[in-house]
Amino acid sequence: MKSNRGIGAIALASVAILSLAGCTQGSANNGGESEDGAVTLQFQSLSDQPATQEAVKAIVDEWNTDNPDVQVEIVQAGWDGAFDKLITQFTGGTAPDIIHFEASSIVSFGTDGYLADLTDLIDDELKSDISEGIWESVTQDDQIIAYPSTLQSYMAFANADLLEAAGVEVPTGDTMTWDELQEIAKATTTGGTYGLGWGLASPTATMMSLGLGFDGGYFDGSGADATIEVGENELAVPERIHEMAYTDKSIEPTSLTQSGSDVLASFYGGKVAMTVQGSFQATNIANDAPDGFNWVALPPLEGSEGAVQAANPQTYSVNIDSEYVEESADFLNFFMSADNLAAVAYADALIPSSESARTEVEKLAADNPAWTQVLASGEGLVGPPFLKVEKYTEWKDTIATPAFQQYLADQITSEQLAKQLTDGWADIAG
Amino acid sequence: MTSKRPWWGTVLMYVALAAFLLFLGFPLLWLLSASFKSTSELNSLAVNLIPAEWDFSNYTSALERQNLITAAGNSLLVSIATMVITVLLSMPMAYALARLKGKLRATGTIWILTSQVFPSILIIIPLFLVLRSINLNDTLFGLILVYVTFTLPFTLWMLQGYVAAIPAELEEAGEMDGATRITILRTIILPLLAPGLVATAMFTFVSAWNEFFLALVLLQSPELYTLPIALRSFLGAEGQTQLGPLAAGAILATIPSLIIFSILQKKLTGGMLAGAVKG
């Protein structure tokens, strides 16, 4: 009967556990007003880096000290599954007052009427401090539905020693053309080394962003009536990558199936001379690269229309059903002040949306030369057409990503790629 | 009538078992290795099972950062409670399903199979609204109820198979000796059903222990997060993975379930029926 004791113990423990579970209730209770009249705002933050969480907490603590009547409570959540969590919260009426997310993902929440119009609540000074292109990315039907906070661009990082060994000069201009990138990649491709490692396991965001450099906007119009056009401009980036991979053979083929972070190991190991990454990797490379690893951030990539990329900023929105929309906006105006936004952006290794915060980040990052290029790449960020498209996320996940993956695997031609993207949109848009 | 196995047969059997064990255990071994590697080593191209330098900072980072201890406690509480309630409920129901005849049984069977058809994402919003109306959203008790609801049909189906495998003659023999239905259940069926109950308990425990989506949506307070939610927070917005702390967290997350399994696995033996009925 000894063997029954374990099970008996578990059963007994469970009774106690159940009693305990019955009493266990969370603290997320949609903010509200306390007995002394103080308002508590719930702020669902998705910041995942320890340094960023600390920066956000410091801002909230400062606000709470200065504003005893309007207290902010951080509800920490994660990016993974955030959309599902939010849609359930909105539908169930339990969404927090302040919502952290990203521009491309809040489009449907805005369309469904869950987000407050912040147009008249945003500080005028802040409005003028952020470019029209970035405001455009969070504007829906002439209503600003979010504060755009931090952004990322795509940029090339290079192993300076490998470039030197190949007799290639490191580009130092304000921008770098795709032709230059292609030439350097070819020149640095030798027996055991490829010129470029590019993590394109999820290629759509990269294609949509860099495509703007060639005026490849893909979509025209907004909401459910948007139309798609996949022409020469839209195909410029995928065709260029395809050419480098299969004609020049200067892109490490495995990297095309990996995530950006996965490719960094090949970059550190000297297996690829350059890698295209999200700009936030500048800080990771600075922290994680082997001792003595001689790396540089190359100038922003320039297409036929300039060094233009898509602005898909992280955002802070206010729940339209919140009883404290104005108080939430007041807090966000404080959160977005130059010092605060710079602290968050620097901790997250992202580009702040406002000019004054970028100036602050330059000071914070004075000892990291890569940041100069990171911030320079932020100059060309504009609101992309896809942010206005209601079913973009569905098209991206079910049509575009598999189609781009097939093209990058050399399984379909660029004409077939264009057809798949176009027909797929027609199916989804109905 | 037993035939003695040749020595080389025994050797071959153990070699095959060792190979199978290695095959199954290697991912866990690799995870353990990764949890002790420094960030620079994890970012290198070197493929070595033994870390070049043993780095324990991943464990401190994992424990400090994501409330893993609290999350592990929540997961344990939810999983054990789900396991116990499900087993207690499904045992008599499975007996009825296996032994009773008639329309009720057919209806029950259809209900079980139908309930398995709906994906959780389809009913998450109605479920959320129902829980909210009874003040059970954002509570572990609410999550336990949901888990029981989701696991019960399958465990019922699983357990009724075990009941059906118990020879009816044993019950008839009990009846002839004057035993009541309850006595038969307690003294004959339950001991013979033990391996099935353990298998069901294990299945339920693992299902609840690993479940992510329902916990993500139904729990809003960080102090109530379960382990899968806490571990996912090591994955960032742009596909960034903090591999070291994630590996350390994953190792820590497996320890409680290993303990539970080591307690339960002794009961997982199907040999109790051998010789119960003479052919």
XYZ file of C-alpha atoms in Angstrom:
709
model
C 0.000 0.000 0.000
C 3.059 2.240 0.126
C 2.548 3.215 -3.460
C -0.850 4.611 -2.589
C 0.654 7.076 -0.155
C 2.072 9.280 -2.875
C -1.261 9.512 -4.612
C -2.996 10.054 -1.294
C -0.603 12.878 -0.500
C -1.234 14.504 -3.864
C -4.982 14.196 -3.408
C -4.767 15.695 0.065
C -2.588 18.514 -1.157
C -5.070 19.177 -3.907
C -7.889 19.771 -1.483
C -5.794 22.420 0.214
C -4.734 23.800 -3.147
C -8.312 24.027 -4.350
C -9.340 25.959 -1.280
C -6.413 28.258 -1.920
C -7.227 28.611 -5.599
C -10.741 29.635 -4.782
C -9.344 32.556 -2.858
C -6.774 33.532 -5.470
C -7.889 36.521 -7.448
C -5.727 38.807 -9.521
C -5.213 42.467 -9.034
C -6.047 43.509 -12.574
C -9.361 45.186 -11.953
C -9.519 47.844 -14.626
C -8.240 50.622 -12.475
C -10.916 52.873 -11.093
C -11.362 55.389 -8.331
C -10.355 54.747 -4.736
C -12.140 55.987 -1.615
C -9.932 59.050 -1.349
C -10.853 60.061 -4.898
C -7.535 59.055 -6.455
C -7.795 57.590 -9.924
C -5.812 54.490 -10.857
C -4.982 53.940 -14.511
C -4.074 50.504 -15.749
C -1.122 50.567 -18.108
C -0.542 47.285 -19.941
C 3.112 47.360 -20.918
C 4.699 44.855 -23.295
C 8.282 46.012 -22.727
C 10.290 42.823 -22.446
C 13.903 43.875 -21.954
C 14.919 44.216 -18.276
C 16.462 47.631 -18.928
C 13.306 48.844 -20.662
C 11.083 47.551 -17.889
C 13.230 49.489 -15.421
C 13.013 52.631 -17.556
C 9.222 52.343 -17.805
C 8.922 51.708 -14.069
C 11.079 54.764 -13.299
C 8.818 56.949 -15.459
C 5.680 55.586 -13.810
C 7.169 55.996 -10.332
C 8.040 59.622 -11.079
C 4.527 60.266 -12.370
C 2.927 58.616 -9.345
C 5.028 60.711 -6.984
C 4.099 63.940 -8.752
C 0.427 63.032 -9.288
C -1.123 61.544 -6.142
C -4.608 61.975 -7.631
C -3.866 60.010 -10.793
C -1.900 56.866 -10.102
C -0.643 54.560 -12.841
C -0.387 50.813 -12.305
C 1.793 48.795 -14.673
C 0.311 45.482 -15.823
C 3.206 43.616 -17.386
C 2.319 41.436 -20.360
C 4.280 39.889 -23.231
C 4.288 40.375 -26.990
C 3.530 36.744 -27.654
C -0.235 36.348 -28.032
C -0.810 40.022 -27.245
C -3.310 40.456 -30.079
C -5.500 37.554 -28.874
C -5.318 38.801 -25.316
C -6.304 42.330 -26.301
C -9.171 41.323 -28.573
C -10.610 39.249 -25.720
C -10.140 42.095 -23.265
C -11.825 44.583 -25.586
C -14.709 42.239 -26.331
C -15.136 41.357 -22.678
C -14.893 44.980 -21.558
C -11.836 44.415 -19.405
C -9.173 46.132 -21.498
C -6.750 48.332 -19.573
C -6.864 52.126 -19.826
C -3.520 52.420 -21.612
C -2.452 49.901 -24.245
C 1.052 49.302 -25.529
C 1.252 47.694 -28.976
C 2.422 48.494 -32.517
C 0.950 50.513 -35.364
C 0.274 47.673 -37.802
C -1.510 45.638 -35.125
C -3.830 48.341 -33.785
C -5.436 49.028 -37.165
C -8.231 46.525 -36.576
C -8.786 47.757 -32.999
C -9.147 51.276 -34.375
C -11.511 50.113 -37.104
C -13.649 48.312 -34.539
C -13.877 51.510 -32.499
C -11.979 50.346 -29.417
C -9.410 53.155 -29.341
C -9.963 56.743 -28.218
C -9.351 59.668 -30.574
C -6.308 61.420 -29.138
C -6.064 64.194 -31.736
C -6.995 67.034 -29.358
C -5.312 65.520 -26.291
C -1.743 65.300 -27.561
C 0.620 68.100 -26.520
C 1.124 70.571 -29.369
C 4.851 70.593 -28.692
C 5.000 66.821 -29.034
C 2.915 66.933 -32.209
C 5.375 69.230 -33.898
C 8.331 67.216 -32.599
C 7.300 64.072 -34.505
C 7.354 63.901 -38.299
C 4.145 63.864 -40.349
C 5.154 60.514 -41.791
C 5.192 58.902 -38.354
C 1.928 60.551 -37.263
C 0.452 59.221 -40.479
C 1.224 55.691 -39.316
C -1.098 56.082 -36.302
C -3.838 58.110 -37.968
C -7.095 56.483 -38.999
C -9.986 58.357 -40.580
C -8.314 61.649 -39.590
C -8.153 60.533 -35.956
C -4.883 59.916 -34.135
C -5.429 56.630 -32.294
C -2.020 56.223 -30.654
C 1.151 57.902 -29.536
C 3.987 56.565 -31.733
C 6.926 55.880 -29.425
C 9.848 53.892 -30.805
C 10.712 52.467 -34.205
C 13.144 50.165 -35.887
C 14.708 50.309 -39.307
C 16.602 47.695 -41.285
C 20.312 48.274 -41.610
C 23.454 46.462 -42.632
C 26.230 45.608 -40.196
C 29.659 44.591 -41.448
C 32.712 42.731 -40.221
C 35.283 45.438 -40.974
C 38.194 42.992 -40.964
C 36.589 40.811 -43.649
C 35.851 43.863 -45.791
C 39.449 44.997 -45.426
C 40.755 41.514 -46.251
C 38.678 41.596 -49.461
C 40.092 45.005 -50.353
C 36.732 46.697 -49.873
C 36.434 50.144 -48.379
C 33.781 50.550 -45.725
C 31.076 52.908 -47.070
C 31.011 56.152 -45.119
C 28.448 58.285 -46.962
C 25.062 59.385 -45.687
C 23.485 56.445 -47.468
C 24.542 53.254 -49.227
C 22.945 52.128 -52.477
C 21.746 48.595 -53.105
C 24.355 48.368 -55.866
C 27.066 49.087 -53.307
C 25.666 46.436 -50.968
C 25.596 43.933 -53.828
C 29.160 44.767 -54.897
C 30.530 44.468 -51.356
C 28.695 41.172 -50.872
C 30.193 39.800 -54.079
C 33.684 41.010 -53.217
C 33.611 39.468 -49.747
C 32.255 36.103 -50.884
C 35.201 33.717 -50.816
C 35.720 29.999 -50.243
C 34.413 29.697 -46.699
C 32.687 33.042 -46.327
C 29.553 34.561 -47.782
C 29.208 38.278 -48.302
C 25.821 38.546 -46.640
C 23.715 36.725 -44.076
C 20.091 37.800 -44.085
C 17.539 36.252 -41.752
C 14.386 36.173 -43.840
C 12.376 33.409 -42.209
C 9.575 35.979 -41.844
C 10.288 38.082 -44.910
C 7.143 40.176 -45.356
C 7.931 42.999 -42.932
C 11.375 43.443 -44.513
C 10.007 43.478 -48.058
C 7.227 45.907 -47.213
C 9.588 48.253 -45.411
C 12.575 48.318 -47.769
C 10.248 48.280 -50.793
C 9.332 51.885 -49.999
C 12.884 52.841 -50.991
C 11.843 51.971 -54.556
C 8.360 53.477 -54.175
C 6.975 49.972 -53.802
C 3.963 50.607 -51.594
C 1.957 47.506 -52.598
C -1.362 48.981 -51.435
C -3.491 51.881 -52.507
C -6.480 53.168 -50.564
C -7.510 52.259 -47.068
C -9.763 50.111 -44.914
C -11.577 47.281 -46.649
C -11.472 49.007 -50.041
C -7.688 48.984 -50.428
C -6.328 47.640 -53.690
C -2.997 45.976 -54.329
C -0.498 46.444 -57.099
C 2.639 44.340 -57.351
C 4.704 45.871 -60.096
C 8.328 46.646 -60.865
C 8.779 48.850 -57.797
C 7.305 46.305 -55.411
C 9.423 43.493 -56.845
C 12.666 45.503 -56.766
C 13.752 44.325 -53.301
C 12.786 40.638 -53.560
C 14.358 40.413 -57.045
C 17.558 42.033 -55.801
C 17.799 39.595 -52.872
C 17.005 36.681 -55.191
C 19.730 37.785 -57.588
C 22.278 38.010 -54.781
C 21.271 34.576 -53.495
C 21.080 32.641 -56.769
C 23.062 34.574 -59.406
C 25.829 36.161 -57.334
C 25.631 33.400 -54.706
C 26.754 36.000 -52.200
C 23.995 35.395 -49.614
C 24.466 32.497 -47.226
C 21.546 30.266 -48.321
C 20.737 28.871 -44.867
C 20.346 32.375 -43.488
C 17.313 32.953 -45.715
C 15.460 30.381 -43.622
C 16.576 31.765 -40.246
C 15.480 34.605 -38.003
C 17.645 37.706 -37.808
C 18.951 36.760 -34.385
C 19.942 33.290 -35.624
C 22.197 34.808 -38.290
C 24.216 36.732 -35.722
C 26.119 33.557 -34.785
C 27.401 33.298 -38.386
C 28.262 37.000 -38.322
C 30.246 36.677 -35.080
C 31.873 33.502 -36.377
C 33.170 35.215 -39.542
C 31.038 33.033 -41.816
C 29.294 36.092 -43.294
C 30.906 39.476 -43.880
C 27.692 41.472 -43.520
C 24.240 40.979 -42.125
C 21.033 42.964 -42.513
C 19.215 43.256 -39.196
C 16.701 45.324 -37.327
C 18.461 48.426 -36.047
C 17.889 47.335 -32.437
C 20.548 44.659 -32.941
C 23.237 47.373 -32.745
C 23.108 47.168 -28.966
C 22.984 43.359 -28.936
C 26.023 43.178 -31.215
C 27.869 45.653 -29.005
C 27.073 43.492 -25.946
C 27.378 39.979 -27.374
C 30.071 40.104 -30.068
C 33.297 38.242 -29.222
C 36.166 40.297 -27.815
C 38.102 42.003 -30.576
C 35.299 41.602 -33.113
C 35.708 44.591 -35.427
C 32.259 45.553 -36.646
C 30.627 48.637 -38.129
C 27.101 49.769 -38.891
C 26.809 50.700 -42.550
C 24.852 53.743 -43.796
C 21.102 53.362 -44.433
C 20.177 51.480 -47.616
C 19.045 53.734 -50.442
C 16.699 52.726 -53.234
C 15.664 54.698 -56.296
C 13.453 56.922 -54.115
C 15.992 57.440 -51.332
C 16.692 55.812 -47.975
C 12.999 55.437 -47.235
C 11.621 52.711 -44.968
C 8.306 51.933 -43.296
C 7.496 53.469 -39.962
C 5.715 50.823 -37.920
C 6.194 52.307 -34.479
C 5.411 50.815 -31.132
C 2.346 52.627 -29.873
C 0.513 53.701 -26.741
C -3.245 53.953 -27.155
C -6.110 54.726 -24.806
C -9.103 52.423 -24.413
C -12.178 54.316 -25.655
C -14.239 52.753 -22.830
C -11.877 54.033 -20.163
C -13.485 56.472 -17.756
C -10.220 58.364 -17.697
C -9.282 59.063 -21.293
C -7.998 62.564 -20.538
C -5.969 61.450 -17.522
C -4.493 58.617 -19.601
C -3.506 61.101 -22.310
C -1.946 63.380 -19.686
C 0.179 60.495 -18.478
C 1.165 59.588 -22.051
C 2.155 63.195 -22.769
C 4.481 62.901 -19.781
C 5.669 59.446 -20.879
C 6.509 60.821 -24.338
C 8.595 63.754 -23.093
C 12.083 63.831 -24.599
C 13.973 62.491 -21.566
C 11.499 59.713 -20.851
C 11.135 58.548 -24.434
C 14.908 58.648 -24.905
C 15.408 56.464 -21.826
C 12.908 53.879 -23.091
C 14.260 53.956 -26.650
C 17.872 53.638 -25.552
C 17.068 50.726 -23.242
C 15.209 48.980 -26.069
C 17.820 49.940 -28.691
C 15.111 51.486 -30.838
C 14.743 54.841 -32.563
C 12.570 57.326 -30.679
C 9.827 58.966 -32.721
C 10.451 62.538 -31.620
C 13.305 64.758 -32.748
C 14.149 65.950 -29.238
C 14.263 62.382 -27.899
C 16.634 61.426 -30.727
C 18.918 64.262 -29.646
C 18.843 62.881 -26.090
C 19.630 59.362 -27.325
C 22.638 60.711 -29.222
C 23.992 61.916 -25.885
C 23.230 58.623 -24.160
C 24.836 56.633 -26.988
C 27.870 58.834 -27.456
C 30.215 55.896 -26.846
C 28.517 53.637 -29.415
C 29.288 54.856 -32.979
C 26.733 52.442 -34.462
C 23.966 54.571 -32.973
C 24.869 57.394 -35.357
C 23.836 55.200 -38.270
C 20.847 53.802 -36.378
C 19.521 57.300 -35.781
C 20.334 58.313 -39.356
C 18.246 55.418 -40.636
C 15.353 56.788 -38.601
C 15.301 59.942 -40.712
C 13.747 58.157 -43.694
C 10.868 56.461 -41.861
C 7.439 57.184 -43.323
C 3.956 55.838 -42.718
C 3.530 52.931 -45.160
C 0.293 52.303 -47.102
C -0.216 48.890 -45.469
C -0.980 50.501 -42.122
C -4.240 51.772 -43.587
C -5.273 48.355 -44.842
C -7.824 46.566 -42.706
C -6.956 42.966 -43.507
C -3.236 43.468 -43.941
C -2.264 41.170 -41.061
C -4.347 38.319 -42.478
C -2.831 38.821 -45.948
C 0.668 39.036 -44.502
C 0.363 35.802 -42.505
C -1.576 33.645 -44.943
C -0.528 34.921 -48.377
C 2.552 37.122 -48.408
C 4.860 35.246 -46.057
C 4.478 31.834 -47.771
C 4.748 33.466 -51.210
C 7.935 35.364 -50.349
C 9.367 32.234 -48.727
C 8.738 30.217 -51.888
C 10.326 32.915 -54.035
C 13.374 33.167 -51.793
C 13.669 29.357 -51.936
C 13.722 29.681 -55.754
C 10.564 27.620 -56.076
C 8.535 30.240 -57.943
C 9.357 33.077 -60.344
C 8.850 36.765 -59.642
C 5.802 36.716 -61.934
C 4.303 33.882 -59.893
C 5.144 35.775 -56.730
C 3.313 38.861 -57.993
C 0.330 36.727 -59.004
C 0.148 34.976 -55.634
C 0.312 38.266 -53.755
C -2.332 39.874 -55.966
C -4.740 36.937 -56.178
C -4.332 36.276 -52.467
C -5.371 39.817 -51.647
C -8.383 39.521 -53.960
C -9.465 36.384 -52.065
C -9.067 38.015 -48.658
C -10.545 41.385 -49.529
C -13.463 39.603 -51.184
C 6.254 -22.271 -20.288
C 8.984 -19.662 -20.535
C 11.944 -19.738 -22.899
C 15.241 -18.264 -21.688
C 16.397 -15.258 -23.682
C 19.973 -15.611 -25.089
C 22.607 -13.283 -23.542
C 23.092 -11.367 -26.780
C 19.349 -10.740 -26.939
C 19.520 -9.075 -23.545
C 22.526 -6.980 -24.612
C 20.760 -5.971 -27.819
C 17.649 -5.032 -25.895
C 19.581 -2.785 -23.503
C 21.529 -1.181 -26.351
C 18.266 -0.419 -28.139
C 16.768 0.963 -24.930
C 19.847 3.120 -24.293
C 19.712 4.462 -27.866
C 16.023 5.222 -27.518
C 16.608 6.933 -24.172
C 19.385 9.031 -25.681
C 17.156 9.957 -28.603
C 14.374 11.054 -26.272
C 16.610 12.698 -23.702
C 18.969 14.586 -25.995
C 16.828 17.722 -26.379
C 16.592 17.967 -22.591
C 20.338 17.418 -22.318
C 20.970 20.147 -24.888
C 18.611 22.474 -23.035
C 20.500 21.802 -19.813
C 23.779 22.527 -21.575
C 22.415 25.785 -23.054
C 21.204 26.909 -19.658
C 24.807 26.942 -18.375
C 26.356 28.687 -21.400
C 27.257 32.362 -21.521
C 25.553 34.633 -24.048
C 28.708 34.844 -26.143
C 28.991 31.055 -26.281
C 25.324 30.711 -27.198
C 25.923 33.231 -29.979
C 28.936 31.366 -31.323
C 28.940 28.672 -33.981
C 30.587 26.175 -31.630
C 28.571 22.993 -31.141
C 29.609 21.602 -27.768
C 27.519 19.821 -25.200
C 29.799 20.740 -22.313
C 29.890 24.527 -21.811
C 33.329 26.101 -22.259
C 32.693 28.086 -19.088
C 29.951 27.201 -16.631
C 27.743 30.244 -16.311
C 25.073 30.233 -13.596
C 23.856 33.761 -14.295
C 21.070 32.488 -16.560
C 19.416 30.884 -13.541
C 19.666 33.967 -11.349
C 18.428 36.102 -14.238
C 15.498 33.754 -14.903
C 14.502 33.602 -11.239
C 14.855 37.317 -10.622
C 13.232 38.616 -13.741
C 10.035 36.828 -14.526
C 8.635 35.751 -11.169
C 9.293 32.154 -12.148
C 8.874 30.845 -8.619
C 5.413 32.407 -8.306
C 4.523 31.242 -11.811
C 5.708 27.709 -11.003
C 3.565 27.733 -7.858
C 0.552 28.865 -9.884
C 1.161 26.205 -12.522
C 1.533 23.517 -9.902
C -1.623 24.572 -8.125
C -3.665 24.717 -11.324
C -2.272 21.460 -12.745
C -2.710 19.378 -9.599
C -6.202 20.723 -8.955
C -7.198 20.087 -12.566
C -5.752 16.590 -12.370
C -7.562 15.650 -9.169
C -10.948 17.088 -10.136
C -10.823 15.553 -13.590
C -9.880 12.115 -12.308
C -12.502 12.199 -9.555
C -15.212 13.239 -11.991
C -14.236 10.997 -14.865
C -13.881 7.786 -12.833
C -17.600 7.125 -12.102
C -18.596 8.638 -15.433
C -16.219 6.376 -17.317
C -17.551 3.337 -15.457
C -21.101 4.265 -16.412
C -20.097 4.871 -20.004
C -18.314 1.543 -20.277
C -20.847 -0.617 -18.500
C -24.248 0.899 -19.127
C -26.259 0.194 -22.232
C -28.927 2.332 -23.924
C -29.586 5.790 -25.356
C -27.917 7.702 -22.536
C -24.619 6.017 -23.308
C -24.912 6.803 -27.012
C -25.778 10.433 -26.226
C -22.832 10.664 -23.858
C -20.487 9.283 -26.472
C -21.706 11.772 -29.081
C -21.315 14.626 -26.598
C -17.740 13.601 -25.840
C -16.745 13.371 -29.483
C -18.531 16.606 -30.430
C -16.877 18.553 -27.640
C -13.471 17.660 -29.072
C -14.289 19.258 -32.421
C -14.238 22.921 -31.359
C -10.860 24.694 -31.214
C -10.385 26.764 -28.081
C -9.943 30.004 -30.028
C -13.514 29.620 -31.276
C -15.035 29.729 -27.823
C -12.540 31.872 -25.957
C -14.588 35.082 -26.067
C -17.891 33.494 -24.911
C -15.912 31.650 -22.251
C -14.309 34.909 -21.136
C -17.724 36.591 -20.927
C -19.228 33.709 -18.925
C -16.333 33.709 -16.470
C -16.572 37.457 -16.153
C -20.292 37.292 -15.378
C -19.594 34.962 -12.453
C -16.546 36.941 -11.320
C -14.133 34.134 -12.126
C -12.048 35.733 -14.854
C -8.522 36.550 -13.723
C -8.691 33.874 -11.019
C -6.873 30.569 -10.815
C -10.098 28.877 -9.796
C -11.711 30.038 -13.026
C -8.762 28.723 -14.999
C -9.006 25.354 -13.219
C -12.693 25.095 -14.108
C -11.900 25.831 -17.740
C -9.104 23.253 -17.818
C -11.367 20.620 -16.261
C -14.023 21.390 -18.864
C -11.522 21.043 -21.683
C -9.776 17.890 -20.449
C -12.772 15.996 -19.085
C -14.158 14.677 -22.406
C -10.866 13.196 -23.503
C -9.985 11.710 -20.120
C -13.465 10.233 -19.952
C -12.962 8.622 -23.332
C -9.536 7.406 -22.291
C -10.679 5.990 -18.957
C -13.756 4.213 -20.283
C -11.387 2.178 -22.473
C -9.564 1.031 -19.345
C -12.867 0.158 -17.639
C -14.021 -1.776 -20.689
C -10.822 -3.828 -20.534
C -11.660 -5.096 -17.035
C -13.415 -8.451 -17.411
C -17.086 -8.261 -16.425
C -16.714 -11.729 -14.876
C -14.838 -10.192 -11.958
C -17.829 -8.007 -11.121
C -20.196 -10.953 -11.556
C -18.088 -12.949 -9.125
C -18.342 -10.119 -6.637
C -22.097 -9.956 -7.057
C -22.369 -13.677 -6.417
C -20.519 -13.129 -3.151
C -23.137 -10.533 -2.202
C -21.135 -7.354 -2.830
C -23.039 -4.147 -3.613
C -22.268 -2.010 -6.666
C -20.336 0.457 -4.504
C -18.327 -2.346 -2.895
C -17.546 -3.805 -6.301
C -16.389 -0.392 -7.520
C -14.258 0.199 -4.447
C -12.731 -3.233 -3.961
C -12.576 -4.698 -7.467
C -12.741 -2.001 -10.141
C -10.704 0.725 -8.468
C -7.552 -1.353 -7.795
C -7.649 -2.775 -11.325
C -8.266 0.689 -12.753
C -5.274 2.216 -10.934
C -2.888 2.159 -13.941
C -5.578 3.763 -16.082
C -6.238 6.411 -13.448
C -2.533 7.183 -13.242
C -2.234 7.454 -17.028
C -5.273 9.741 -17.061
C -3.876 11.803 -14.201
C -0.555 12.184 -16.014
C -2.263 13.247 -19.220
C -4.393 15.810 -17.392
C -1.460 17.161 -15.412
C 0.702 17.623 -18.513
C -2.150 19.226 -20.456
C -2.721 21.806 -17.737
C 0.998 22.282 -17.059
C 1.801 23.097 -20.682
C -1.324 25.046 -21.651
C -0.598 28.560 -22.858
C -3.419 30.176 -24.813
C -6.285 29.955 -22.328
C -4.056 31.081 -19.472
C -2.794 33.987 -21.581
C -6.272 35.253 -22.315
C -8.011 34.491 -19.016
C -5.324 35.714 -16.617
C -4.613 39.419 -16.567
C -2.676 39.861 -13.344
C 1.067 39.181 -13.568
C 1.039 37.572 -10.102
C -1.329 34.882 -11.431
C 0.620 34.044 -14.589
C 1.435 30.386 -15.074
C 4.822 29.088 -16.224
C 4.169 29.043 -19.984
C 3.178 32.721 -19.816
C 6.212 33.619 -17.721
C 8.551 31.723 -20.048
C 7.107 33.403 -23.149
C 8.160 36.751 -21.752
C 11.734 35.772 -22.645
C 10.668 36.139 -26.285
C 10.750 39.716 -27.503
C 8.853 41.822 -29.993
C 11.206 41.366 -32.922
C 11.872 37.668 -32.536
C 14.564 38.329 -29.967
C 15.109 35.358 -27.721
C 16.980 35.547 -24.460
C 18.164 32.018 -24.992
C 20.178 31.520 -21.788
C 17.521 32.633 -19.291
C 14.842 30.914 -21.382
C 16.751 27.613 -21.248
C 17.315 28.021 -17.512
C 13.645 28.811 -16.991
C 12.605 25.817 -19.063
C 14.855 23.521 -17.003
C 13.388 24.868 -13.767
C 9.922 24.423 -15.245
C 10.474 20.712 -15.849
C 11.506 19.904 -12.263
C 8.031 19.908 -10.630
C 6.539 17.767 -13.390
C 9.455 15.323 -13.090
C 8.742 14.991 -9.374
C 5.026 14.402 -9.989
C 5.825 11.818 -12.639
C 8.309 10.020 -10.412
C 5.590 9.727 -7.770
C 2.941 8.504 -10.208
C 4.919 6.296 -12.559
C 5.292 3.486 -10.004
C 1.583 2.966 -10.271
C 1.713 2.847 -14.028
C 1.847 -0.867 -14.516
C -0.615 -2.885 -16.467
C 0.276 -6.267 -15.030
C -2.341 -6.342 -12.319
C -4.845 -8.150 -14.455
C -2.551 -10.999 -15.319
C -4.172 -14.219 -14.231
C -7.305 -12.517 -12.936
C -9.463 -14.639 -15.193
C -8.649 -18.181 -16.197
C -9.315 -18.874 -19.868
